[in-house]
Coordinates of C-alpha atoms in Angstrom, one line a residue:
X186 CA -94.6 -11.4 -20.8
X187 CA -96.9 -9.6 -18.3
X188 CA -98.2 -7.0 -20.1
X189 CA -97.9 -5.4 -23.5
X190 CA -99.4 -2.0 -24.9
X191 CA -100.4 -2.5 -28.2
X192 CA -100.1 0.4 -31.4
X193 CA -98.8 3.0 -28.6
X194 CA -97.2 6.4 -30.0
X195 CA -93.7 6.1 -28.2
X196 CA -92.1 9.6 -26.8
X197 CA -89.2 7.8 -25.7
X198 CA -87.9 10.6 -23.7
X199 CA -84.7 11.4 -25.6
X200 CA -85.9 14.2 -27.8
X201 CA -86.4 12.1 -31.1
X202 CA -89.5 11.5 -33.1
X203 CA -92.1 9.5 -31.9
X204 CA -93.1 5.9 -33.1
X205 CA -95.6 3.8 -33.4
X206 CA -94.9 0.4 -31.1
X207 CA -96.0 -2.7 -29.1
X208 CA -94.1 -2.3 -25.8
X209 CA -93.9 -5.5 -23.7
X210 CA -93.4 -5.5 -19.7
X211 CA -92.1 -8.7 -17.7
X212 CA -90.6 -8.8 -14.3
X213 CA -91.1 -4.5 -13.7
X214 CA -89.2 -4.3 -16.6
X215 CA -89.3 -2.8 -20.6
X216 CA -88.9 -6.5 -21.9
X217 CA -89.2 -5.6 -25.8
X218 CA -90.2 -2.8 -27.9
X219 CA -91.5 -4.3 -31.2
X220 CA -92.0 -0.7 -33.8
X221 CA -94.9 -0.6 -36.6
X222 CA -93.3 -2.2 -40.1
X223 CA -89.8 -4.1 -37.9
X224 CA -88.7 -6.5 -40.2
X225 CA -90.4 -9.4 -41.5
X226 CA -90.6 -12.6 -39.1
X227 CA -90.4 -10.0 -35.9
X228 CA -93.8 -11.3 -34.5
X229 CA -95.6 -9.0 -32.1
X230 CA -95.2 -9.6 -28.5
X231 CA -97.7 -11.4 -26.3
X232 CA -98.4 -11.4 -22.7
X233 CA -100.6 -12.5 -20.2
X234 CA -102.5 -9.0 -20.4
X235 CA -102.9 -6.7 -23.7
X236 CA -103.5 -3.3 -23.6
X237 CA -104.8 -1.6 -26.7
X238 CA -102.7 1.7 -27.0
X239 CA -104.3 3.0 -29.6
X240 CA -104.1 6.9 -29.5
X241 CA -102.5 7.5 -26.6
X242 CA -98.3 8.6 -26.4
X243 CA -96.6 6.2 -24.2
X244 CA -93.5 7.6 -22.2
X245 CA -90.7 7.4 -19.2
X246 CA -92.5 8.3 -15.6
X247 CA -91.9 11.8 -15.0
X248 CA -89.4 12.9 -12.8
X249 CA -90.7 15.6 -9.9
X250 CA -87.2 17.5 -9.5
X251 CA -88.7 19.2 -6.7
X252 CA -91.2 17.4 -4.4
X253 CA -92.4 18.3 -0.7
X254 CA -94.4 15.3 -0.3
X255 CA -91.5 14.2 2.5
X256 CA -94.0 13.0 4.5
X257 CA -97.1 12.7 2.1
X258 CA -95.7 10.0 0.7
X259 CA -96.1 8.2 4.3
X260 CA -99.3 9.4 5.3
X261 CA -101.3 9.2 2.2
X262 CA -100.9 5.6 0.9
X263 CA -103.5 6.9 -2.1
X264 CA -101.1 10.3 -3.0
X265 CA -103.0 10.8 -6.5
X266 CA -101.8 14.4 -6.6
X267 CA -98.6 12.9 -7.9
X268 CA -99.3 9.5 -9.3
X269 CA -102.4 11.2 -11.3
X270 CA -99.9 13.7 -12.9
X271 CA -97.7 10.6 -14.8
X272 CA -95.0 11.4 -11.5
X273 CA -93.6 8.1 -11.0
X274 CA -90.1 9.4 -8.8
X275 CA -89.9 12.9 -6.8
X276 CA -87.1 14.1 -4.9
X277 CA -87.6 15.0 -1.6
X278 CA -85.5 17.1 0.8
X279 CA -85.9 19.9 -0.5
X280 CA -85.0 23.8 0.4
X281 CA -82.7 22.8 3.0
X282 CA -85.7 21.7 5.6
X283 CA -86.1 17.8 6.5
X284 CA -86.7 15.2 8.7
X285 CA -82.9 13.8 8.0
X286 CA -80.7 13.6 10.0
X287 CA -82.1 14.1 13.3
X288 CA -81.7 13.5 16.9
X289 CA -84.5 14.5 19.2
X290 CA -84.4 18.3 19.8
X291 CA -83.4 18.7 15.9
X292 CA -86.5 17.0 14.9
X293 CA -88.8 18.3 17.4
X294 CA -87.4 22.2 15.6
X295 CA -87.7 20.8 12.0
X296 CA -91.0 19.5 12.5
X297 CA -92.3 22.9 13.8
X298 CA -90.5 24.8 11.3
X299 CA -91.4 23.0 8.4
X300 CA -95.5 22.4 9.5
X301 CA -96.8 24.4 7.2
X302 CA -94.9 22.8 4.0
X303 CA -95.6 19.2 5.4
X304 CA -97.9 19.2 8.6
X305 CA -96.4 16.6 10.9
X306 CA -96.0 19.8 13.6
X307 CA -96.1 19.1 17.3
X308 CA -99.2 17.0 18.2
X309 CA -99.4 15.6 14.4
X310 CA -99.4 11.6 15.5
X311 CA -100.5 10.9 11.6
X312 CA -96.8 9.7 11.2
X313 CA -94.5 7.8 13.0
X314 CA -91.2 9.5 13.5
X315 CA -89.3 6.4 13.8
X316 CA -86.3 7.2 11.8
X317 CA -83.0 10.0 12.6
X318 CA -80.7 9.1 9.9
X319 CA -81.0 9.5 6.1
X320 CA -80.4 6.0 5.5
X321 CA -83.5 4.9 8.4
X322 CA -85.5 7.9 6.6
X323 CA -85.2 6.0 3.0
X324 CA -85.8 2.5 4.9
X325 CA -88.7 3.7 5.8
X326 CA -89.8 4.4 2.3
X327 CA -88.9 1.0 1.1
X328 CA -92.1 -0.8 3.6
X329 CA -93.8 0.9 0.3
X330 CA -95.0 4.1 -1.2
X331 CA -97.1 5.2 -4.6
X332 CA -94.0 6.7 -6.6
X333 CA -90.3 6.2 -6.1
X334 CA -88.4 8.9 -3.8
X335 CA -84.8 10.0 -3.9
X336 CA -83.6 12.1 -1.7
X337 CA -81.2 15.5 -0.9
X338 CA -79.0 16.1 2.3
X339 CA -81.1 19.2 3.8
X340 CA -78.3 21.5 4.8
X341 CA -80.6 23.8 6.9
X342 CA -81.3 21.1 8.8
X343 CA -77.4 19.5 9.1
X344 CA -76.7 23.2 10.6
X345 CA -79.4 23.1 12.6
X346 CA -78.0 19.9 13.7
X347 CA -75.2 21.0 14.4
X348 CA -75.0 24.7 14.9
X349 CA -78.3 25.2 16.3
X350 CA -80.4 28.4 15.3
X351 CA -77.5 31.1 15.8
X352 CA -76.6 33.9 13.3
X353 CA -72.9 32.9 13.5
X354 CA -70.3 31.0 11.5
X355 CA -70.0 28.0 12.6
X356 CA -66.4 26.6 14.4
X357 CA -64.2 24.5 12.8
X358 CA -65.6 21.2 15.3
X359 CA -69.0 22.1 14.0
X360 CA -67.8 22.3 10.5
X361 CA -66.3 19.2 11.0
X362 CA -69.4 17.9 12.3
X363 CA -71.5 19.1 9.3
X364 CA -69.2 17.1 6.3
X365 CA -69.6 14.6 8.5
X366 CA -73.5 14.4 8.4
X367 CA -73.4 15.0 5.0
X368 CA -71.1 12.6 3.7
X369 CA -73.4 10.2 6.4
X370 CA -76.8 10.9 4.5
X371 CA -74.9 10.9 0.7
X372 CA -73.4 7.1 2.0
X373 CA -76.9 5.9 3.0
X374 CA -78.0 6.7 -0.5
X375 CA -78.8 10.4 -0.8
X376 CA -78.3 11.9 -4.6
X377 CA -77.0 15.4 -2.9
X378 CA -77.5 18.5 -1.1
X379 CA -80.1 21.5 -1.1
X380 CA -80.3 24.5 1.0
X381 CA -82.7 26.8 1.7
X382 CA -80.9 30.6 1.8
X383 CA -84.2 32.7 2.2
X384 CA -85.0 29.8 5.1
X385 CA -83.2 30.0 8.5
X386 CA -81.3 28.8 9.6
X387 CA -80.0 27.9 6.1
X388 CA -79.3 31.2 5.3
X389 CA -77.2 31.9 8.3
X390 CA -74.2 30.1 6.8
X391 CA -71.6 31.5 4.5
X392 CA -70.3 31.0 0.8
X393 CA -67.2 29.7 2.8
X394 CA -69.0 26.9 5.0
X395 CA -71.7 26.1 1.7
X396 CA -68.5 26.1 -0.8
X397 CA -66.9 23.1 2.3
X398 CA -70.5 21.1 2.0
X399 CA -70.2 21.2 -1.6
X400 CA -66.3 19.4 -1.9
X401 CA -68.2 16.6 0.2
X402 CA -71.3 16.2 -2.1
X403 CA -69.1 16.8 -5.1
X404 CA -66.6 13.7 -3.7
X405 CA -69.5 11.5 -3.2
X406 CA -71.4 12.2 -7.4
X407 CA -73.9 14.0 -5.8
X408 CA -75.5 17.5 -7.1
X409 CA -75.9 21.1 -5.0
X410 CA -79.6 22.3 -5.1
X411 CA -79.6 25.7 -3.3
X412 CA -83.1 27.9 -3.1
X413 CA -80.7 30.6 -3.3
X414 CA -80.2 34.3 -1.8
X415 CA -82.8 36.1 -3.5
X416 CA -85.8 35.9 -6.4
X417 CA -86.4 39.5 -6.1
X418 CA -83.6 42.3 -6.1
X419 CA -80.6 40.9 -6.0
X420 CA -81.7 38.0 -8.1
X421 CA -79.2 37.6 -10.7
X422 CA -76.1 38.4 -8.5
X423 CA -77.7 34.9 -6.4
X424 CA -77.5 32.6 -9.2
X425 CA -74.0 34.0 -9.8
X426 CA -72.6 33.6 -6.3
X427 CA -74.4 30.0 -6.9
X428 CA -72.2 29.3 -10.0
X429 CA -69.0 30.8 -8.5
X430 CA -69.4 28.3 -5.0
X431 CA -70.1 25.2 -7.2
X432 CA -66.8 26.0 -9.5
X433 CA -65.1 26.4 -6.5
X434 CA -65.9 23.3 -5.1
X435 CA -65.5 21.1 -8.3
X436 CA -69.4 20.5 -7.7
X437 CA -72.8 19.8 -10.0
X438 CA -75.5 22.6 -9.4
X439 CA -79.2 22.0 -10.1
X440 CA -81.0 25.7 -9.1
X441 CA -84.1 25.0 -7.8
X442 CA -87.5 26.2 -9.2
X443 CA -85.2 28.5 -11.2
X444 CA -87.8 32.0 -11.7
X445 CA -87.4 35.6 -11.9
X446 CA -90.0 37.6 -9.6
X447 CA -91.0 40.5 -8.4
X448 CA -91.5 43.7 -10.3
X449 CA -87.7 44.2 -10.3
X450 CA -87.2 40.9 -12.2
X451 CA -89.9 41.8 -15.1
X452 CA -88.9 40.1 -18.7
X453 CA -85.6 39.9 -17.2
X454 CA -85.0 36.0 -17.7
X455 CA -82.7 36.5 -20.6
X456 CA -80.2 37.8 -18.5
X457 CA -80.3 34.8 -16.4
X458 CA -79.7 32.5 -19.1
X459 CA -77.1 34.5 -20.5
X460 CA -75.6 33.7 -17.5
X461 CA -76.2 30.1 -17.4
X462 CA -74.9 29.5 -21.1
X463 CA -71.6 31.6 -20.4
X464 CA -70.9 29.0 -17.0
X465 CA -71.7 26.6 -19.1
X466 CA -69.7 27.0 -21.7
X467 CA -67.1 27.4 -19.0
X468 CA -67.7 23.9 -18.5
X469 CA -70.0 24.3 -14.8
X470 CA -71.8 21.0 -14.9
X471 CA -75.9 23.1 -14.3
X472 CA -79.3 22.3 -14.3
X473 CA -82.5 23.6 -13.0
X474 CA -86.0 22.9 -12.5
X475 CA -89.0 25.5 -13.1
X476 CA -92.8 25.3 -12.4
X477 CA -95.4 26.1 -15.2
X478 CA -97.3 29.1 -13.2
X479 CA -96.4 32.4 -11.9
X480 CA -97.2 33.1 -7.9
X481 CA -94.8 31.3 -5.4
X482 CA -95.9 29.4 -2.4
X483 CA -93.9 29.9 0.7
X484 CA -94.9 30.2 4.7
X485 CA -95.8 33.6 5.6
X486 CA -93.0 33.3 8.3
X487 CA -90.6 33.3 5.7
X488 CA -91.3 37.0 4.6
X489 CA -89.7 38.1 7.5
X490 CA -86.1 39.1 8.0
X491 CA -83.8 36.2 9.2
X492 CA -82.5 38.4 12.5
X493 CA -86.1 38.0 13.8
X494 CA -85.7 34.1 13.3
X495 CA -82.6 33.9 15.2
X496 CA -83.2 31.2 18.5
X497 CA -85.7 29.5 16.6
X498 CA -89.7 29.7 16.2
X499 CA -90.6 29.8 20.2
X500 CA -88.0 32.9 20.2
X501 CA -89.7 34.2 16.5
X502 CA -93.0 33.9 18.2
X503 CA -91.7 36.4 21.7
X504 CA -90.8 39.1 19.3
X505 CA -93.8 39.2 17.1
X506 CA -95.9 39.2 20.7
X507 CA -93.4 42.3 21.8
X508 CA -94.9 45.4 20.2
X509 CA -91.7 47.1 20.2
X510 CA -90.2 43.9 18.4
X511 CA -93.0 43.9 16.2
X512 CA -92.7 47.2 15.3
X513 CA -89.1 46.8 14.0
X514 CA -90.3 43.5 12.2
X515 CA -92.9 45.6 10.0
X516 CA -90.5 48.4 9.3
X517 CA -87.7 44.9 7.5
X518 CA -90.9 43.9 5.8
X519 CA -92.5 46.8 4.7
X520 CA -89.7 49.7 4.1
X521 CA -86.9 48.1 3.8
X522 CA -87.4 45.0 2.5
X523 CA -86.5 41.7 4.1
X524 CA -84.1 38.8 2.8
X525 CA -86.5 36.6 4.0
X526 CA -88.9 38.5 1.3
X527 CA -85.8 38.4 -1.4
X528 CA -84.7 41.9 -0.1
X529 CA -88.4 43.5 -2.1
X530 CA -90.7 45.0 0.4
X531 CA -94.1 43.0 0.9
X532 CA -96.9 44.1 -1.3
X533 CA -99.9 42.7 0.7
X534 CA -102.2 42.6 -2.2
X535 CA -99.9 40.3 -3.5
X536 CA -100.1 37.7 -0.8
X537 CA -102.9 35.5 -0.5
X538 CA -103.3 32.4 2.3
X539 CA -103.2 29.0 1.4
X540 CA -103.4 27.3 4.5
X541 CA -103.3 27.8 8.1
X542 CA -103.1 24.7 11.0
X543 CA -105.8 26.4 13.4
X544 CA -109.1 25.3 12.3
X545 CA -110.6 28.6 13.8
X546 CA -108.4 31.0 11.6
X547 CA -110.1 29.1 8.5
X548 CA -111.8 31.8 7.5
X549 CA -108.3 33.8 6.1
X550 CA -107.9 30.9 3.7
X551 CA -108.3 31.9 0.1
X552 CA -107.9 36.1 1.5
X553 CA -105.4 38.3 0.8
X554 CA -103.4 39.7 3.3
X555 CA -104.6 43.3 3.7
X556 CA -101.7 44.4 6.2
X557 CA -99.2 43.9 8.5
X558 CA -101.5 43.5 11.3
X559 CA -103.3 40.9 9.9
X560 CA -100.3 38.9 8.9
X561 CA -98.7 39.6 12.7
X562 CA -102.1 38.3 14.4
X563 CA -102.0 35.2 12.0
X564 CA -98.2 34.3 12.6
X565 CA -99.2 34.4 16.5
X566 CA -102.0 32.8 16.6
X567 CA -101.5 29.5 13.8
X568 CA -97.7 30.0 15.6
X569 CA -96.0 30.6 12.3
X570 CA -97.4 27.7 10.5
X571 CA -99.9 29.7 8.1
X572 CA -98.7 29.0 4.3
X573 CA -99.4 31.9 1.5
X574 CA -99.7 31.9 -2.6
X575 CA -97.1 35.0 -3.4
X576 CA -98.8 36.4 -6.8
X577 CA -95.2 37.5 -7.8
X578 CA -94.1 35.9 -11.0
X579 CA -94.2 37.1 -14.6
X580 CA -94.9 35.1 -17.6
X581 CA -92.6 35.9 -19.8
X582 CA -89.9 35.0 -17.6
X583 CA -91.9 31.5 -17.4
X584 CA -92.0 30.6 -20.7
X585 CA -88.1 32.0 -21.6
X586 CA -87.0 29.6 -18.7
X587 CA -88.9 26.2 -19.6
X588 CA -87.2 26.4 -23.3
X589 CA -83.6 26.3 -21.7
X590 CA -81.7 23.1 -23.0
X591 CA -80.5 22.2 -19.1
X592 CA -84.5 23.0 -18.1
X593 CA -86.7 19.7 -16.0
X594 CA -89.8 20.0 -14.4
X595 CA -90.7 20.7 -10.9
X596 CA -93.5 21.3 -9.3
X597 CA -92.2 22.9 -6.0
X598 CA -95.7 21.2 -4.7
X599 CA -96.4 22.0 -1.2
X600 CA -99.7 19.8 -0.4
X601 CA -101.0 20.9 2.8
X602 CA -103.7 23.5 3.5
X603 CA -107.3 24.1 2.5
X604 CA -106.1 25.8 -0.9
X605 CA -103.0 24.7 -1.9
X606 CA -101.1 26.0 -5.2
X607 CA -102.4 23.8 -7.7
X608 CA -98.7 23.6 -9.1
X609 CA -99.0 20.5 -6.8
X610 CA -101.6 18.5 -8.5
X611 CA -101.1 19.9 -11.9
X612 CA -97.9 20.9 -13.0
X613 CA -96.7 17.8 -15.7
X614 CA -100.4 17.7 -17.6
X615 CA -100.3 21.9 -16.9
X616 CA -96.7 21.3 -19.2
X617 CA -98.2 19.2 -22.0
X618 CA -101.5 20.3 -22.6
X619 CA -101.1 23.9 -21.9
X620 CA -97.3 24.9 -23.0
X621 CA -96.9 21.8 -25.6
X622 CA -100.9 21.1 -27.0
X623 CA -102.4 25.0 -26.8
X624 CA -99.4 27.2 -27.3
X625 CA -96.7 25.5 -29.1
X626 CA -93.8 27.0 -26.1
X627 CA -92.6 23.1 -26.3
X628 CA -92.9 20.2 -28.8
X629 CA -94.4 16.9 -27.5
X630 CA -90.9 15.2 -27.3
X631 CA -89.1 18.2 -26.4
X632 CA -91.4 18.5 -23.4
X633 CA -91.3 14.6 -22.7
X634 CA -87.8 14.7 -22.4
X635 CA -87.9 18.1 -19.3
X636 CA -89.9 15.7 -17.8
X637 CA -88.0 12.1 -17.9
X638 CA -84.2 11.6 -19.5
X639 CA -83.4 15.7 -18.7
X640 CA -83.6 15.4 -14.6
X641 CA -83.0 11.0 -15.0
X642 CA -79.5 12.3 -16.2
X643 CA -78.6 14.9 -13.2
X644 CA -79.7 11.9 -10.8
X645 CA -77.3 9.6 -12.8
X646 CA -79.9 7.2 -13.2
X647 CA -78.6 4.8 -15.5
X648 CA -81.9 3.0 -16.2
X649 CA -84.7 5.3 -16.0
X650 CA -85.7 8.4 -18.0
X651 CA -86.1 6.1 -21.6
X652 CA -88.4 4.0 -23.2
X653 CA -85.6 1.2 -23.6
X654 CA -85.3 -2.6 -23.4
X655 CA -84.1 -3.3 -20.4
X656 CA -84.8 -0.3 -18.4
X657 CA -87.7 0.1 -15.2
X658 CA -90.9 0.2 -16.4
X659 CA -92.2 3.6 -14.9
X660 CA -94.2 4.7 -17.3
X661 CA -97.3 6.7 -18.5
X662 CA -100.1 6.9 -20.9
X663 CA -101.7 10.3 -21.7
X664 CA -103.9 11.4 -24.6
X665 CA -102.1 14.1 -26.0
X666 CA -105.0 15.6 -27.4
X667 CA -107.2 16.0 -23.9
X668 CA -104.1 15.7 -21.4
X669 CA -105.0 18.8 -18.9
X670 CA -104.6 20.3 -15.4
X671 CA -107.5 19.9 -13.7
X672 CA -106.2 21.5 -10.9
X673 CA -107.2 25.9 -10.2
X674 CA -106.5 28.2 -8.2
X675 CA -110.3 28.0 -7.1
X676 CA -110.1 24.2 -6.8
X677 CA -106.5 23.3 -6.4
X678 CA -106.9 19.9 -5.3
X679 CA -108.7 18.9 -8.6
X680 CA -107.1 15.8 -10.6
X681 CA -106.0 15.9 -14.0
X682 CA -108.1 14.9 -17.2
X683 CA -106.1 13.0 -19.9
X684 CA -103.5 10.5 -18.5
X685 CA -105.5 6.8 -18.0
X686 CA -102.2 4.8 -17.0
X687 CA -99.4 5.4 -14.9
X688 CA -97.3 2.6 -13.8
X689 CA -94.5 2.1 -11.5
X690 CA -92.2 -0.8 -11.7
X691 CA -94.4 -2.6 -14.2
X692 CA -97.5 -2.5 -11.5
X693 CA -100.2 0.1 -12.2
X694 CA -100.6 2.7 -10.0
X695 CA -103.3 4.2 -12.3
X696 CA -105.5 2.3 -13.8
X697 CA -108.3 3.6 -16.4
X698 CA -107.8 6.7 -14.2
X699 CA -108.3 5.4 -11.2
X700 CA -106.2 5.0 -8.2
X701 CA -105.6 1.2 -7.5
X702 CA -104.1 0.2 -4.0
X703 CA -100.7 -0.9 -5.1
X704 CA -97.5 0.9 -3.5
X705 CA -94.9 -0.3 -5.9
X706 CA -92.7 3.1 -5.2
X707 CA -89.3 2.9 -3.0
X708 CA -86.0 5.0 -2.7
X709 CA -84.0 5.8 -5.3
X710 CA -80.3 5.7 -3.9
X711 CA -77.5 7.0 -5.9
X712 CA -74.1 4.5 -5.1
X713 CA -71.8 7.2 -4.0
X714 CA -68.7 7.5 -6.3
X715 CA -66.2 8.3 -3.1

């Protein structure tokens, strides 16, 4: 063998007891599992390198159901804020905004769009562009990266594509086009779909065009993961219209850091999972993925109302310089409420900036947003690529949400910008020593299994998620007693304590807690069932 862990508490990842085992690896593979007391003549297994195991839990990778490190994972060859967390696959694509598929213009208009989630905005050389289909994208991946990656259709991007930045539906050759690039990126080995309906222009498309997109993902054994209408008012009536397009369309849903904010949405997450249990006792095939903290993190751009995207960001950018424009603008955000701001009107003491791409508006970083002024002069001048912390969520809802029986973890981890939500290096040891070790919201294997076999099933991954013979041999080593977020809102970018192996594909990407230099981590493809 190459490597056993020796006396290692097993949390295989299924929901059952833990165990006391000898775990042998060979070949990036779970090679044998020997437990404490097998049967007489079982001899323990050896290997060329023996790892006491003593007093640590030993478990499946976790699974980030919800990952913006689309191009981290290609700049930052070290990307501890995932591989220090015990994440050993992410799915990328997320909120309907990607780099896949492209052709020139559609990348050059994703890449500004999406630069404060990912940097890589015009004049970012720290990556090489050198892809424009899903399957180049996931190529690309495969030269080598920390953690594994799968990977969802953007549909914001397809109409984008496609459609360009117009508030219109689109025709029947542009629809035509769309399954086309969809069923494309699910062929090349992408596990499904997400939008982005707060996001333009996403949210420019109808149930009617979404519920088409879904009978393609749906043909191919893929899953929809829509960022849907609204978080605030309207919230529950989004999940609904959710539910009704995937029936419709005979397709799997997975709702995406699944929360109920705002003031509206206060202790209100029963309702939601009322909602949940009924479709799924109607036989809707439904997962989700929740975050363990309350504020959101979003662009400020997106607070505004979707009509003042329309044309794209150079045209957003001429109406925010236009007082009169403007004017309008701050009346959707402030009075009315905007469904770019999930139809609630802003509360400025509630935003605070994470980030910003202009080194001289540093200063706003870590600020709240006293007004709209303020917030105008910093969408003009970092042109729309500032991102913000929205203090909106309620814990209560938190905590009724992770207990769900379809619930996996995601840490919605956006890791640009000076202050970043630490979500993004802290969410999985936030999970298991806060909710599971301190406050009893989860049991140890319950937890363990949100984290690996729950979101291993929805990607129809037949051999990870489980401490079994046979299977890959991402896996992870935390104390259970001292596993914590290091990560705070004051020092977001802090690693975790608590979790001194992780290893992907039988190599070890942590190491004693330390980093090493391997990049073991490729793309996960789904074969397609059509």
């Amino acid at each position: 063998m190459d490597l056993v862990f020796r006396d290692a508490e097993v949390v295989d990842g299924s929901g059952a007891p833990s165990y006391r085992a000898d775990v042998a690896l060979d070949g990036g593979r779970i090679a044998a599992i020997v437990k404490e007391g097998a049967a007489a003549g079982c001899q323990r297994p050896t290997a060329r390198r023996v790892v006491d195991a003593e007093g640590l839990v030993l478990s499946p990778g976790f699974i980030d159901m919800h990952a913006h490190s689309d191009l981290a994972l290609l700049r930052d060859p070290d990307h501890s804020a995932k591989a220090a967390q015990g994440v050993t696959l992410e799915v990328l694509g997320q909120d309907g905004l990607s780099y896949a598929p492209v052709d020139d213009r559609t990348l050059g208009e994703v890449r500004r769009a999406v630069a404060g989630w990912n940097g890589g905005g015009p004049g970012d050389t720290s990556v090489d562009f050198d892809w424009r289909t899903v399957g180049e994208y996931l190529d690309r991946l495969d030269r080598g990266i920390a953690v594994n990656a799968a990977y969802l259709v953007p549909q914001g991007t397809v109409r984008m594509y496609a459609v360009g930045w117009d508030d219109r539906p689109a025709t029947e050759a542009e629809l035509n086009r769309m399954r086309r690039l969809v069923a494309e990126g699910l062929e090349q080995g992408a596990v499904g779909m997400s939008s982005g309906l707060t996001y333009t222009p996403g949210m420019y498309a109808p149930d009617s065009e979404l519920t088409e997109l879904c009978r393609v993902v749906a043909r191919y054994g893929g899953y929809y993961c829509p960022h849907h209408r609204s978080y605030g008012a309207g919230a529950l009536e989004a999940y609904a219209e959710m539910v009704r397009l995937t029936r419709e369309a005979g397709c799997a849903l997975h709702l995406a850091h699944a929360t109920m904010n705002f003031g509206v949405n206060a202790g209100r997450a029963p309702e939601l999972l009322a909602l949940l249990d009924q479709a799924l006792a109607d036989g809707s095939d439904i997962s989700l993925d929740s975050y363990p903290y309350t504020p959101g993190c979003t662009t400020l751009a997106a607070v505004l109302p979707s009509w003042a995207h329309e044309g794209g960001p150079e045209a957003l950018l001429a109406r925010l310089r236009d007082d009169a424009t403007a004017e309008v603008i701050r009346r959707h955000v402030e009075e009315l409420g905007s469904d770019g701001c999930h139809g609630v009107p802003v509360d400025w003491d509630t935003i605070e900036v994470s980030g910003v791409t202009d080194p001289a508006l540093a200063a706003f970083v870590g600020r709240r947003v006293p007004d709209w002024p303020t917030a105008r002069r910093l969408l003009v001048e970092d042109r729309l690529g500032s991102t913000i912390l929205q203090h909106v969520g309620h814990e209560e809802n938190v905590r009724a949400i992770m207990r769900h029986r379809v619930h996996t973890g995601g840490s919605d981890g956006i890791l640009q910008g000076a202050k970043p939500h630490p979500r993004a290096y802290g969410t999985f040891p936030e999970y298991l020593g806060r909710y599971v070790r301190e406050e009893g919201v989860l049991s140890l294997e319950e937890c363990v299994a949100h984290l690996t076999s729950r979101p291993a099933a929805r990607l129809r991954l037949r051999d990870r998620g489980l401490v079994r013979e046979g299977y890959a041999a991402d896996l992870v080593l935390f104390d259970p007693a001292t596993v914590a977020a290091g990560s705070t809102y004051e020092s977001p970018r802090r690693l975790p304590t608590g979790i001194p192996h992780v290893l992907v594909a039988g190599r070890f990407v942590i190491e004693d807690g330390r980093r090493t230099a391997a990049l073991p981590g490729r793309s996960v493809r789904r074969t397609p069932a059509g």
